[in-house]
Amino acid sequence: MKVFHTVRGLRDDLNKDRRQGLRIGFVPTMGNLHDGHLALIKQARESNDVVVCSIFVNALQFGLNEDWDKYPRTYQGDCDKLREAGCDYLFHPDDIEMYPNGLDTQSRVICPTMTDVLCGASRPGHFEGVTTVVSKLFNIVQPDEAIFGIKDYQQLAVIRRMAEDLCMPIQISSAPIHREVDGLAMSSRNSYITVEERPLVTVLKDSLEWIAAEIKAGNRDFSALEETAKARIIEAGFKIDYITVCNSKTLDLAANDDVEITILGAMFTEAARLIDNLSITL
Ligand code: PAF
């Protein structure tokens, strides 16, 4: 695996590959890689000739009181995992390389829908930071395909919409949620969960599954379902961010006659904010 810290270095190699007609797959990450990320790399490997991964902890998508400074940075271990998973190029820029003019005057990419609800409601500016950095990464790598995990369902929906609205010639693909044996969705932030909390955090996934089963059984009182699920999570000792039954495409609150439904949830442990989601077709 070749490692690049500059836009220019990566572009030089990718331009040669492109001239040879090779298809380029891209997996953007913030590092602290787990099996979920590696599954994205393997998926990219299957449908592309060249696989590029980026590791960049993007300050622009973190709020002032969020965990940018303590976000786990595990570069050497990540490199080993990427090599083993078959990644060809790693792009690992520093802040100056990505934002040479500084963050304050950086041009932004804004998606005006779906970004101020759910995670966007409790993390103002987060999705603007995501769409801006992903656009920059897309321009740097110019991939044929980019792959994102369904665990960040709202992020995936926003990026799809951005790519469509801005006519980006990139196939946006998704990969299933990777889970621990007990069902906890894999996340780089799971390392913030304490030993005492760990057996209890599956309440988030269990609550989403319970709502899905109720809906499939014909219950359409979505807000009552959300409230019952929230009470269950609070009872387990966690703070709720949201539990919401949505239309899978628009992320609007689900309507009674919606066929594609996604139930999304976020809760706080002592030091982590965990998210999960479940989609059903009726
Ligand atoms: O999902 C992530 O890890 C990040 O939001 C992404 C897409 C790499 C942008 O910084």
Coordinates of C-alpha atoms and ligand atoms in Angstrom, one line a residue, residues 28-30 58 61 130 133-134 148 152 155, ligand 1:
P28 CA -13.3 7.9 3.1
T29 CA -12.8 7.4 6.9
M30 CA -11.7 9.2 10.0
N58 CA -12.2 16.5 9.9
Q61 CA -17.7 18.4 11.1
V130 CA -19.3 16.3 6.1
V133 CA -14.9 17.5 3.2
V134 CA -16.5 14.7 1.2
F148 CA -20.3 4.5 2.8
D152 CA -24.5 6.5 9.3
Q155 CA -24.9 10.8 6.2
Ligands
PAF1 O1 -18.2 8.7 8.3 C1 -17.1 9.3 8.5 O2 -16.1 8.7 8.9 C2 -16.9 10.8 8.1 O3 -18.1 11.5 8.3 C3 -16.4 11.0 6.7 C4 -17.4 10.5 5.6 C5 -15.1 10.2 6.4 C6 -16.2 12.5 6.4 O4 -15.3 13.0 7.3

